PDB file of C-alpha atoms in Angstrom:
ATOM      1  CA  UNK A   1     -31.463 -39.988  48.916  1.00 91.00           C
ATOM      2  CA  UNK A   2     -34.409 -41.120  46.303  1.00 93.00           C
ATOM      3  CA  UNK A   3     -36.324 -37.999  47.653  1.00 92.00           C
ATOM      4  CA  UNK A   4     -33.387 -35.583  47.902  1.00 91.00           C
ATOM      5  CA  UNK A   5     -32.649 -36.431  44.266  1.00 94.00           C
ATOM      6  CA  UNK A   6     -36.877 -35.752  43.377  1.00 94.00           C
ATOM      7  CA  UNK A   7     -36.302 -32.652  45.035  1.00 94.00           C
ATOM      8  CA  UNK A   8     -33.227 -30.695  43.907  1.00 93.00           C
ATOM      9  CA  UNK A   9     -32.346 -32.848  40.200  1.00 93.00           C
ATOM     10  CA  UNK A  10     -36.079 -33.398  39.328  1.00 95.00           C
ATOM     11  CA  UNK A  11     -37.822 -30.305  40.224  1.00 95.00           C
ATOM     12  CA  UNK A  12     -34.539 -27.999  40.484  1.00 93.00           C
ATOM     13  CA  UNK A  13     -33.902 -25.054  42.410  1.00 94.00           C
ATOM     14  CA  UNK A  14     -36.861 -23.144  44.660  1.00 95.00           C
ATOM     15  CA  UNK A  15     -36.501 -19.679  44.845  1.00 96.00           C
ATOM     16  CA  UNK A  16     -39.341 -18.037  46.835  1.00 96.00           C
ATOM     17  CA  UNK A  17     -41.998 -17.286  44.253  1.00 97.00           C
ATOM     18  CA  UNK A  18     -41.127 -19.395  41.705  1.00 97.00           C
ATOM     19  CA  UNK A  19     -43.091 -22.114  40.259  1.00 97.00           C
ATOM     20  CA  UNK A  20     -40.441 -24.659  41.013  1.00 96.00           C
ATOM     21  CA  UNK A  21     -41.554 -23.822  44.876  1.00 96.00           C
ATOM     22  CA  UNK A  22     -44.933 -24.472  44.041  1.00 97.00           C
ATOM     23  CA  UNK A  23     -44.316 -27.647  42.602  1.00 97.00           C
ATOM     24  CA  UNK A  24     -42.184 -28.470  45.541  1.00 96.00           C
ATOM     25  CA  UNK A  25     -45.005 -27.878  47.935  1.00 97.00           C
ATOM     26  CA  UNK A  26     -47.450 -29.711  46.154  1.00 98.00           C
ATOM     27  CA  UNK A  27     -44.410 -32.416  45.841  1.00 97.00           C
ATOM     28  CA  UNK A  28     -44.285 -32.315  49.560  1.00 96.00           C
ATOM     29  CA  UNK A  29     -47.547 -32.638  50.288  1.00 98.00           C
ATOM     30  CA  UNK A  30     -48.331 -35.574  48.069  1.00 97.00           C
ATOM     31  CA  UNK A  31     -45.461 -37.595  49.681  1.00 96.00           C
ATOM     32  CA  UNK A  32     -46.832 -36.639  53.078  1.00 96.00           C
ATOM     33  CA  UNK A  33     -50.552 -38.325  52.292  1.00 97.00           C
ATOM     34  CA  UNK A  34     -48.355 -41.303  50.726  1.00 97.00           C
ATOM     35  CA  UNK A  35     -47.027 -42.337  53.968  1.00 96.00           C
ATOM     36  CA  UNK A  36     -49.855 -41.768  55.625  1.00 95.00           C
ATOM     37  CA  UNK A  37     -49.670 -38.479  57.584  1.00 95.00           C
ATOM     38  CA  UNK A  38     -52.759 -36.459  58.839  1.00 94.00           C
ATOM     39  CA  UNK A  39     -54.439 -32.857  58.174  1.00 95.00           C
ATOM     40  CA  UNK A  40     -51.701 -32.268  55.277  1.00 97.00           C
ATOM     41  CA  UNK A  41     -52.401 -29.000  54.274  1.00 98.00           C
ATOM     42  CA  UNK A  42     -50.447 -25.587  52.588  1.00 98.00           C
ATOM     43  CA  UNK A  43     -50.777 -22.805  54.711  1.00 98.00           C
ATOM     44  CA  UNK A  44     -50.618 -19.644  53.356  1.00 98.00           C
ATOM     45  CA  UNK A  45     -48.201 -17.384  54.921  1.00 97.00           C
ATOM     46  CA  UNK A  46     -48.010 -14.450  53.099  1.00 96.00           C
ATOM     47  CA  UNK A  47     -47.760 -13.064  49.737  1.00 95.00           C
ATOM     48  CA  UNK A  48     -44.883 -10.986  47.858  1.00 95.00           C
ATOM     49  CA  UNK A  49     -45.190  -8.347  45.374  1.00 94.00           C
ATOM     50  CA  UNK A  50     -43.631 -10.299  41.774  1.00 96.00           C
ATOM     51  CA  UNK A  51     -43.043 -13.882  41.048  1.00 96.00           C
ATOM     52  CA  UNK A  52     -39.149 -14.633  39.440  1.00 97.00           C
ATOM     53  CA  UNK A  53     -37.978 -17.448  37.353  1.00 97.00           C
ATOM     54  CA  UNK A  54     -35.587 -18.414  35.103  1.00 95.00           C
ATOM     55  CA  UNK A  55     -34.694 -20.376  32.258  1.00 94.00           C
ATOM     56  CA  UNK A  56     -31.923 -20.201  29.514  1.00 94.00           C
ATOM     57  CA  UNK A  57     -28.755 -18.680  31.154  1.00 95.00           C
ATOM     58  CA  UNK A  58     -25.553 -19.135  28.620  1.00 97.00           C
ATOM     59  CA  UNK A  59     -22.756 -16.563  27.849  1.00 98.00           C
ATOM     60  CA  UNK A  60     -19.683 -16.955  25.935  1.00 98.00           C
ATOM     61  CA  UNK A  61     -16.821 -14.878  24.661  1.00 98.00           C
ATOM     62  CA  UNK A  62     -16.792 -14.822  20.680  1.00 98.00           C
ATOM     63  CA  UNK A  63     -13.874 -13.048  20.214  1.00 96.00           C
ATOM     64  CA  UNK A  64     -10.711 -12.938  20.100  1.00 97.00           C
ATOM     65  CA  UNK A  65     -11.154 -16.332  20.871  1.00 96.00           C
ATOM     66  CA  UNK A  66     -14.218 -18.882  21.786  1.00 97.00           C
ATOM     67  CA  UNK A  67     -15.084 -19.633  25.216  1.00 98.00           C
ATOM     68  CA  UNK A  68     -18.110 -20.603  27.664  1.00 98.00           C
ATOM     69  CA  UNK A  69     -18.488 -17.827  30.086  1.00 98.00           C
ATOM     70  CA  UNK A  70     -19.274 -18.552  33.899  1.00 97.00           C
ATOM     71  CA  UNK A  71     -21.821 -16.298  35.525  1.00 97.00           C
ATOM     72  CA  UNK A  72     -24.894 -15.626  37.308  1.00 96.00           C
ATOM     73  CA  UNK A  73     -27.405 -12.890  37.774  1.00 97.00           C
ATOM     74  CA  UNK A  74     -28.983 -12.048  40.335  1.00 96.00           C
ATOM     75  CA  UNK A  75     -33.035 -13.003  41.392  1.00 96.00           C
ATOM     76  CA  UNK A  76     -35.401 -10.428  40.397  1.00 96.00           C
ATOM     77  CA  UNK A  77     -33.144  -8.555  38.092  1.00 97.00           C
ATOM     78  CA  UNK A  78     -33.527  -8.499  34.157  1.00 97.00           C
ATOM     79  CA  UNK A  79     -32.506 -10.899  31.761  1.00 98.00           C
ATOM     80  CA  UNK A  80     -31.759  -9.920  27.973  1.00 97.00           C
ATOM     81  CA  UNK A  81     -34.686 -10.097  24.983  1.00 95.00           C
ATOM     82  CA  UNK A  82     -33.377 -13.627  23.399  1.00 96.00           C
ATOM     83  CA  UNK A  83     -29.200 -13.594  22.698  1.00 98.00           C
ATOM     84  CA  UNK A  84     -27.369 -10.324  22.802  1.00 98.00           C
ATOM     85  CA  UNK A  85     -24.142  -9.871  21.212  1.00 98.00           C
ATOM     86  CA  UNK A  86     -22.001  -6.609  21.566  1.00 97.00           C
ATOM     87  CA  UNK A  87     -18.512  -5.220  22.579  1.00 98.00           C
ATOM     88  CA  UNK A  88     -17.559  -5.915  25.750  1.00 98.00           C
ATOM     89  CA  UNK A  89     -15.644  -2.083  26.779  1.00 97.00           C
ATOM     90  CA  UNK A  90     -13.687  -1.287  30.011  1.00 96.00           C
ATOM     91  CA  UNK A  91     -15.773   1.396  31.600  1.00 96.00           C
ATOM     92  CA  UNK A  92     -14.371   4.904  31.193  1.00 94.00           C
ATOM     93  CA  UNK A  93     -11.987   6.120  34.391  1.00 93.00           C
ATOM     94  CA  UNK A  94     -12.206   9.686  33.547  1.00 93.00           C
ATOM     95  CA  UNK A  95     -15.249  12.596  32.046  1.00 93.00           C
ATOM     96  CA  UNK A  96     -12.818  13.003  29.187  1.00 95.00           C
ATOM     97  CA  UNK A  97     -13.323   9.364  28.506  1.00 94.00           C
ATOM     98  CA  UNK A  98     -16.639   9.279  28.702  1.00 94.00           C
ATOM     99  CA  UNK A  99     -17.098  11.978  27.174  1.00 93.00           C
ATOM    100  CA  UNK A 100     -14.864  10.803  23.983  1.00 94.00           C
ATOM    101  CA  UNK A 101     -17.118   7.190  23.468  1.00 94.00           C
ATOM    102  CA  UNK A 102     -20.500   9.077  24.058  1.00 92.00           C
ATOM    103  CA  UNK A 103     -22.718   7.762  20.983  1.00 93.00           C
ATOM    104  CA  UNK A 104     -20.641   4.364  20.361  1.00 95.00           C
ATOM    105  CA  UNK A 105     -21.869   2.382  23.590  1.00 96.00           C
ATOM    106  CA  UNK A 106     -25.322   1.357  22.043  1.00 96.00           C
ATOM    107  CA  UNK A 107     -25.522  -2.009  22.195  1.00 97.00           C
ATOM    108  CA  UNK A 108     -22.325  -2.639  24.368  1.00 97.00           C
ATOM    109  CA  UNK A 109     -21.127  -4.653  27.043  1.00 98.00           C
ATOM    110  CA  UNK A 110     -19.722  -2.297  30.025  1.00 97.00           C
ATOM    111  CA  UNK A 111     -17.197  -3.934  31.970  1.00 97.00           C
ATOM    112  CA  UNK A 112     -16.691  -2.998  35.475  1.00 96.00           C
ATOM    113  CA  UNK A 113     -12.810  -2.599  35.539  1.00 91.00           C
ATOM    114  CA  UNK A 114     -12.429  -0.596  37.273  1.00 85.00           C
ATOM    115  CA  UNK A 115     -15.054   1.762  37.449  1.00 85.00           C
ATOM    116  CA  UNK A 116     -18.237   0.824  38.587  1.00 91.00           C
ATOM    117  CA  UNK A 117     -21.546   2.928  37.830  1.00 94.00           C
ATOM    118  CA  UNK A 118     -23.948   4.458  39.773  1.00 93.00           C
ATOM    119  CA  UNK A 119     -27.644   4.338  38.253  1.00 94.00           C
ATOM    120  CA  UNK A 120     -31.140   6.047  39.643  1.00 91.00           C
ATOM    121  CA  UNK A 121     -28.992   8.727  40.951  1.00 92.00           C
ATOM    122  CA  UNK A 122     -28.882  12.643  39.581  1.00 91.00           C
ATOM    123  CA  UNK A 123     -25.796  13.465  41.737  1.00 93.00           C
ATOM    124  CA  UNK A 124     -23.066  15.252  40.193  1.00 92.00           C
ATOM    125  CA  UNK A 125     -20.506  12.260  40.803  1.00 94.00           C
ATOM    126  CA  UNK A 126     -18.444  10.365  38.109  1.00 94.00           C
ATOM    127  CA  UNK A 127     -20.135   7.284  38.860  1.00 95.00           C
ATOM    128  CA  UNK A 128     -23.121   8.955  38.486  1.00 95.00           C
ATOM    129  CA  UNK A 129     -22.825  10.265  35.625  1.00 94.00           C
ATOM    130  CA  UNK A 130     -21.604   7.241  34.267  1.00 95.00           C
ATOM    131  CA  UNK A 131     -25.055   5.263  35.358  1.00 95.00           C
ATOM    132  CA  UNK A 132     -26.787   7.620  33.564  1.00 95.00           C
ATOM    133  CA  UNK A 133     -24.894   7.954  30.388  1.00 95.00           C
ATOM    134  CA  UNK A 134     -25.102   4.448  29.923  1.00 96.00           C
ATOM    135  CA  UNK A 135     -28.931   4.771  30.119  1.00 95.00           C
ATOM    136  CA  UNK A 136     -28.962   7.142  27.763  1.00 94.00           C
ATOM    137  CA  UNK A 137     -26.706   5.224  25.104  1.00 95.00           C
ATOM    138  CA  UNK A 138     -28.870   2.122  25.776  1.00 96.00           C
ATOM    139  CA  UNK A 139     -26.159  -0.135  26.641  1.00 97.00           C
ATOM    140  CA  UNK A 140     -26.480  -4.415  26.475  1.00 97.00           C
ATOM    141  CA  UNK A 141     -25.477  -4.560  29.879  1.00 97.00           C
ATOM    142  CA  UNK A 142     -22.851  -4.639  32.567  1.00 98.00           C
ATOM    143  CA  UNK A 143     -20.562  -6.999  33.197  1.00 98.00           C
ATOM    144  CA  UNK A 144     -19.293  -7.007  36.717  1.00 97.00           C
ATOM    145  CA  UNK A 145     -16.419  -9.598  38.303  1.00 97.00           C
ATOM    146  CA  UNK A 146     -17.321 -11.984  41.351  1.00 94.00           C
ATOM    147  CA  UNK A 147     -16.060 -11.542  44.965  1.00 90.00           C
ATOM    148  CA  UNK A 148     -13.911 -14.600  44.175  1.00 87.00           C
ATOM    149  CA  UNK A 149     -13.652 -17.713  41.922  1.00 87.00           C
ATOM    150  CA  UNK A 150     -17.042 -18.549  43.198  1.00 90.00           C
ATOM    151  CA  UNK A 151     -19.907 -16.674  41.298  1.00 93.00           C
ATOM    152  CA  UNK A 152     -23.005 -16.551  44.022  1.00 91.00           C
ATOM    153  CA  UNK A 153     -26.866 -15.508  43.732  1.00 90.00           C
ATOM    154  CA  UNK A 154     -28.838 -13.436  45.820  1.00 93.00           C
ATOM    155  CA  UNK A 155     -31.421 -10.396  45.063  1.00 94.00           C
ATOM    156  CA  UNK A 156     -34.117  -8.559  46.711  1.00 94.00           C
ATOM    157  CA  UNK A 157     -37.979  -9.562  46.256  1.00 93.00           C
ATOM    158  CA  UNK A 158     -38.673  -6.137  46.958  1.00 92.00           C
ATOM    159  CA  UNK A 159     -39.721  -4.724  43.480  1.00 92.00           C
ATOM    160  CA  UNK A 160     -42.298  -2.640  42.141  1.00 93.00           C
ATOM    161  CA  UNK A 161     -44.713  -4.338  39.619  1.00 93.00           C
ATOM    162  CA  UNK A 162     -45.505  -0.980  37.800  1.00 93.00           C
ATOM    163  CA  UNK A 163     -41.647  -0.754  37.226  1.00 94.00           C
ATOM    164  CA  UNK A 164     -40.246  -3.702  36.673  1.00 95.00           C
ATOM    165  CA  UNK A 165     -36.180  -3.842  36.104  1.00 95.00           C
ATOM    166  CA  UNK A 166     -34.710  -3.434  32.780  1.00 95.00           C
ATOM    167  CA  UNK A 167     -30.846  -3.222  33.355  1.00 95.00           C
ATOM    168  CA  UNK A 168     -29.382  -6.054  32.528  1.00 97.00           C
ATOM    169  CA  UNK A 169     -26.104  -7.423  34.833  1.00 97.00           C
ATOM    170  CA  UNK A 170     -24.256  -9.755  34.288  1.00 97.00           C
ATOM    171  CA  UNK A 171     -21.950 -10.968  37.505  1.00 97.00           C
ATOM    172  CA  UNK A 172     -19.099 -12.980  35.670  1.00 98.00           C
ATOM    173  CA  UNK A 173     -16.504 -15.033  37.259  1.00 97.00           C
ATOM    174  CA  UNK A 174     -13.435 -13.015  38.470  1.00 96.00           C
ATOM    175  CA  UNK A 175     -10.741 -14.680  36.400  1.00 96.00           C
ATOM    176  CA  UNK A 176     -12.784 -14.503  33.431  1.00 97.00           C
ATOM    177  CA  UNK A 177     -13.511 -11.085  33.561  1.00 97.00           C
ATOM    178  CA  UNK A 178      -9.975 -10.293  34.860  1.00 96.00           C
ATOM    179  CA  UNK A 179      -8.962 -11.726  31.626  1.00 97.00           C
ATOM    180  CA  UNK A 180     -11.277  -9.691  29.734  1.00 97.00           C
ATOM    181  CA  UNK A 181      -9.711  -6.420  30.926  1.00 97.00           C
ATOM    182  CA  UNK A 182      -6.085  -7.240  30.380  1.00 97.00           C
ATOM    183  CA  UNK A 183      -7.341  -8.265  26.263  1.00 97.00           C
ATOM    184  CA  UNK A 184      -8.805  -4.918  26.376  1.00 97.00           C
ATOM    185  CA  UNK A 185      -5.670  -3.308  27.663  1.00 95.00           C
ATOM    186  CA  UNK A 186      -3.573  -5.247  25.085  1.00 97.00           C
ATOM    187  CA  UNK A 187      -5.751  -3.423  22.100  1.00 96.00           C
ATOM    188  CA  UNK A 188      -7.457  -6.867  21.496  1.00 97.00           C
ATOM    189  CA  UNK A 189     -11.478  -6.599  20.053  1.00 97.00           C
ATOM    190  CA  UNK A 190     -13.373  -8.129  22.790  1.00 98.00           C
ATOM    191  CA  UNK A 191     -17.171  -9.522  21.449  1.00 98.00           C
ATOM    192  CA  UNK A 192     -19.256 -11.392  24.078  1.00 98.00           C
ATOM    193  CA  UNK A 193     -23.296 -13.024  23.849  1.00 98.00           C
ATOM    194  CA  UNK A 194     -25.792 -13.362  26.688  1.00 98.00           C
ATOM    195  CA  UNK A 195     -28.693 -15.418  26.473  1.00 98.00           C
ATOM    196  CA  UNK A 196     -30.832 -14.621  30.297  1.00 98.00           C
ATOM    197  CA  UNK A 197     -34.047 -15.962  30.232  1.00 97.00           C
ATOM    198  CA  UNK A 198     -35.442 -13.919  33.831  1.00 97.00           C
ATOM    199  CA  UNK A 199     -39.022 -13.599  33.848  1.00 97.00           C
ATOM    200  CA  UNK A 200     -41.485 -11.902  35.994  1.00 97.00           C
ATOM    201  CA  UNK A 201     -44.730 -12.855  36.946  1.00 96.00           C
ATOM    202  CA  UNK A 202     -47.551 -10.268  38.261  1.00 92.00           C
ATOM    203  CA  UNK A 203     -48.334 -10.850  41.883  1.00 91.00           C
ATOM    204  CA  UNK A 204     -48.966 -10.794  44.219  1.00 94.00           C
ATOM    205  CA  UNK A 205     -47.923 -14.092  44.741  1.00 96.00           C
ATOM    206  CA  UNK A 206     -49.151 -16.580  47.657  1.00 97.00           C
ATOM    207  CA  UNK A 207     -46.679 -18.329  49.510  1.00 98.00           C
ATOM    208  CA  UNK A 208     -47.165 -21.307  51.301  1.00 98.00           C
ATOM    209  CA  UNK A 209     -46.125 -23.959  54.461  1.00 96.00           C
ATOM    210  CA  UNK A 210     -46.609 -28.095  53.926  1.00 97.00           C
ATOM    211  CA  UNK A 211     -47.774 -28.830  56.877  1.00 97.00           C
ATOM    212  CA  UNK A 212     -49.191 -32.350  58.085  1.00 97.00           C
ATOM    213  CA  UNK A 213     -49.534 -34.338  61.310  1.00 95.00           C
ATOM    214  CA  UNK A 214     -48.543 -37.791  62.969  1.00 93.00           C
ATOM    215  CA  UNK A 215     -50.951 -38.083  65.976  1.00 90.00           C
ATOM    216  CA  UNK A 216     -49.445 -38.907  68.873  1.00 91.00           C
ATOM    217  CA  UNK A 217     -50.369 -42.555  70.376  1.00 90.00           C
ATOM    218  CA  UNK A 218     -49.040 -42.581  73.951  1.00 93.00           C
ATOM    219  CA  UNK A 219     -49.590 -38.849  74.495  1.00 92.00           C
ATOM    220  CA  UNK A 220     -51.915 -37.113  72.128  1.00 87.00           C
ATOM    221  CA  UNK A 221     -52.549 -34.301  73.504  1.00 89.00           C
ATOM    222  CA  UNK A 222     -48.744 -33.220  73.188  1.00 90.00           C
ATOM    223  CA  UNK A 223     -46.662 -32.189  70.106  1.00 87.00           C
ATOM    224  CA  UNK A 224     -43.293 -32.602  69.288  1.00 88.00           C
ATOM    225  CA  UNK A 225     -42.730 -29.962  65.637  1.00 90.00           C
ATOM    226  CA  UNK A 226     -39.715 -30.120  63.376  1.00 87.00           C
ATOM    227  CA  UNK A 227     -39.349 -28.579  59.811  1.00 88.00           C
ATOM    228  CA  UNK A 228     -36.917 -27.198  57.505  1.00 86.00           C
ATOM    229  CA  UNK A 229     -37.092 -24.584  54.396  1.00 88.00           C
ATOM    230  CA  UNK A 230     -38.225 -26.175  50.665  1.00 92.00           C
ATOM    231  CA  UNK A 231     -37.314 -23.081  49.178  1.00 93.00           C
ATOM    232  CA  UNK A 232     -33.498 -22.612  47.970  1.00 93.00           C
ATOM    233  CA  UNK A 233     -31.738 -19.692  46.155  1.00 92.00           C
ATOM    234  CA  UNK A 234     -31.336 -20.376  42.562  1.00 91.00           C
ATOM    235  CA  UNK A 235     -27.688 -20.303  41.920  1.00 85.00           C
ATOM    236  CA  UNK A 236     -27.697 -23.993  41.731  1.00 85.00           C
ATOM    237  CA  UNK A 237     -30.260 -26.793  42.710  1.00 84.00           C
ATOM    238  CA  UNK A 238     -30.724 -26.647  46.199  1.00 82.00           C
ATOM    239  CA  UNK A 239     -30.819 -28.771  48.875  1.00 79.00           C
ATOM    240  CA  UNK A 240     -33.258 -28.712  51.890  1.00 74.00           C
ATOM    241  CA  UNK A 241     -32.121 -28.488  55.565  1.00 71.00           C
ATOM    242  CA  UNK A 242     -34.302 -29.913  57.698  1.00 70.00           C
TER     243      UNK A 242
END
């Protein structure tokens, strides 16, 4: 339990490309020569295209009333320039809609009830046209509810260096955002601040294996191999699962 707690409290969660993995490895490997295990090496495996970590992640609603948000983005996606307050708005149902809050979005909050943009897209679709709209107005971000009472990270490694993301979303926890909607409905002022620290890191990026040895005694020349994944998503700390 000593080392679990090392691991996952004093190092912290391990996302793949992340320096916290890094550290872990190293970690690893420096426990490994402690107890006196052989050839203890990294071994490269691969390599991805953009390193990802975080750092500050707060949110709260400031009005009508004060309260600590619960939410999550997901890996690889962007995070906001320092804290970002604006008007949190339902997203428009209808053209007419849009149409009548075109040039008052700057700087808003778009929440995703119940309408849910599309973005990189030049169809001729509502949700479409909504995606790009809110490009154009230069919106704070989107705000969208969680599956469940649970908010979860994932995200895709797969992303271009020259092009890095820019959109901002924000994946708050259902009731929360729920509760959002209805004090929109009810006429209330809504005013919400993000503070995402996300930050990118120009690959590629090595990625590495611990590996290291016990040498057999009675049979050498055979091998018995066991392992486990050091790397974690970064909703939370992470354990390990050897």
């Amino acid at each position: 339990m000593d080392h679990l707690d090392e691991l996952v409290n004093g190092i912290g969660p391990r996302l793949t490309t992340s320096k916290n993995l890094q550290e872990a490895c190293e970690w690893a490997a420096d426990r490994f020569r402690s107890w006196g295990l052989q050839n203890v090496r990294l071994e490269k495996w691969g390599e991805w295209p953009v390193g990802f970590d975080r750092s500050v992640a707060t949110g709260r609603m400031v009005q009508p009333r004060k309260e600590k948000l619960v939410f999550t983005t997901m890996a690889w996606t962007a995070g906001t320039n320092g804290p970002t307050r604006g008007k949190v708005i339902r997203v428009p149902e209808t053209e007419e809609d849009l149409d009548a809050m075109r040039s008052t979005l700057k700087g808003c909050w778009m929440l995703t009830i119940p309408k849910s943009p599309k973005f990189n897209s030049d169809g001729d679709d509502f949700r479409s046209k909504l995606g790009r709209a809110f490009d154009e107005e230069g919106i704070a971000g989107i705000i969208r509810p969680s599956g469940n009472e649970l908010v979860r990270t994932s995200g895709s490694y797969r992303v271009d260096p020259e092009n890095l993301p820019t959109r901002v979303t924000v994946w708050l926890r259902r009731n929360q955002a729920r509760q959002m909607s209805k004090m929109l409905k009810d006429g209330q002022e809504v005013i919400a601040e993000f503070n995402i620290g996300n930050h990118f890191t120009p690959g590629p990026i090595p990625l590495y294996n611990v590996l290291a040895e016990i040498p057999g005694t009675e049979k050498p020349e055979e091998l018995v191999i066991f392992g486990g994944h050091l790397d974690s998503w970064d909703g939370a700390t992470g354990t390990q699962d050897n």
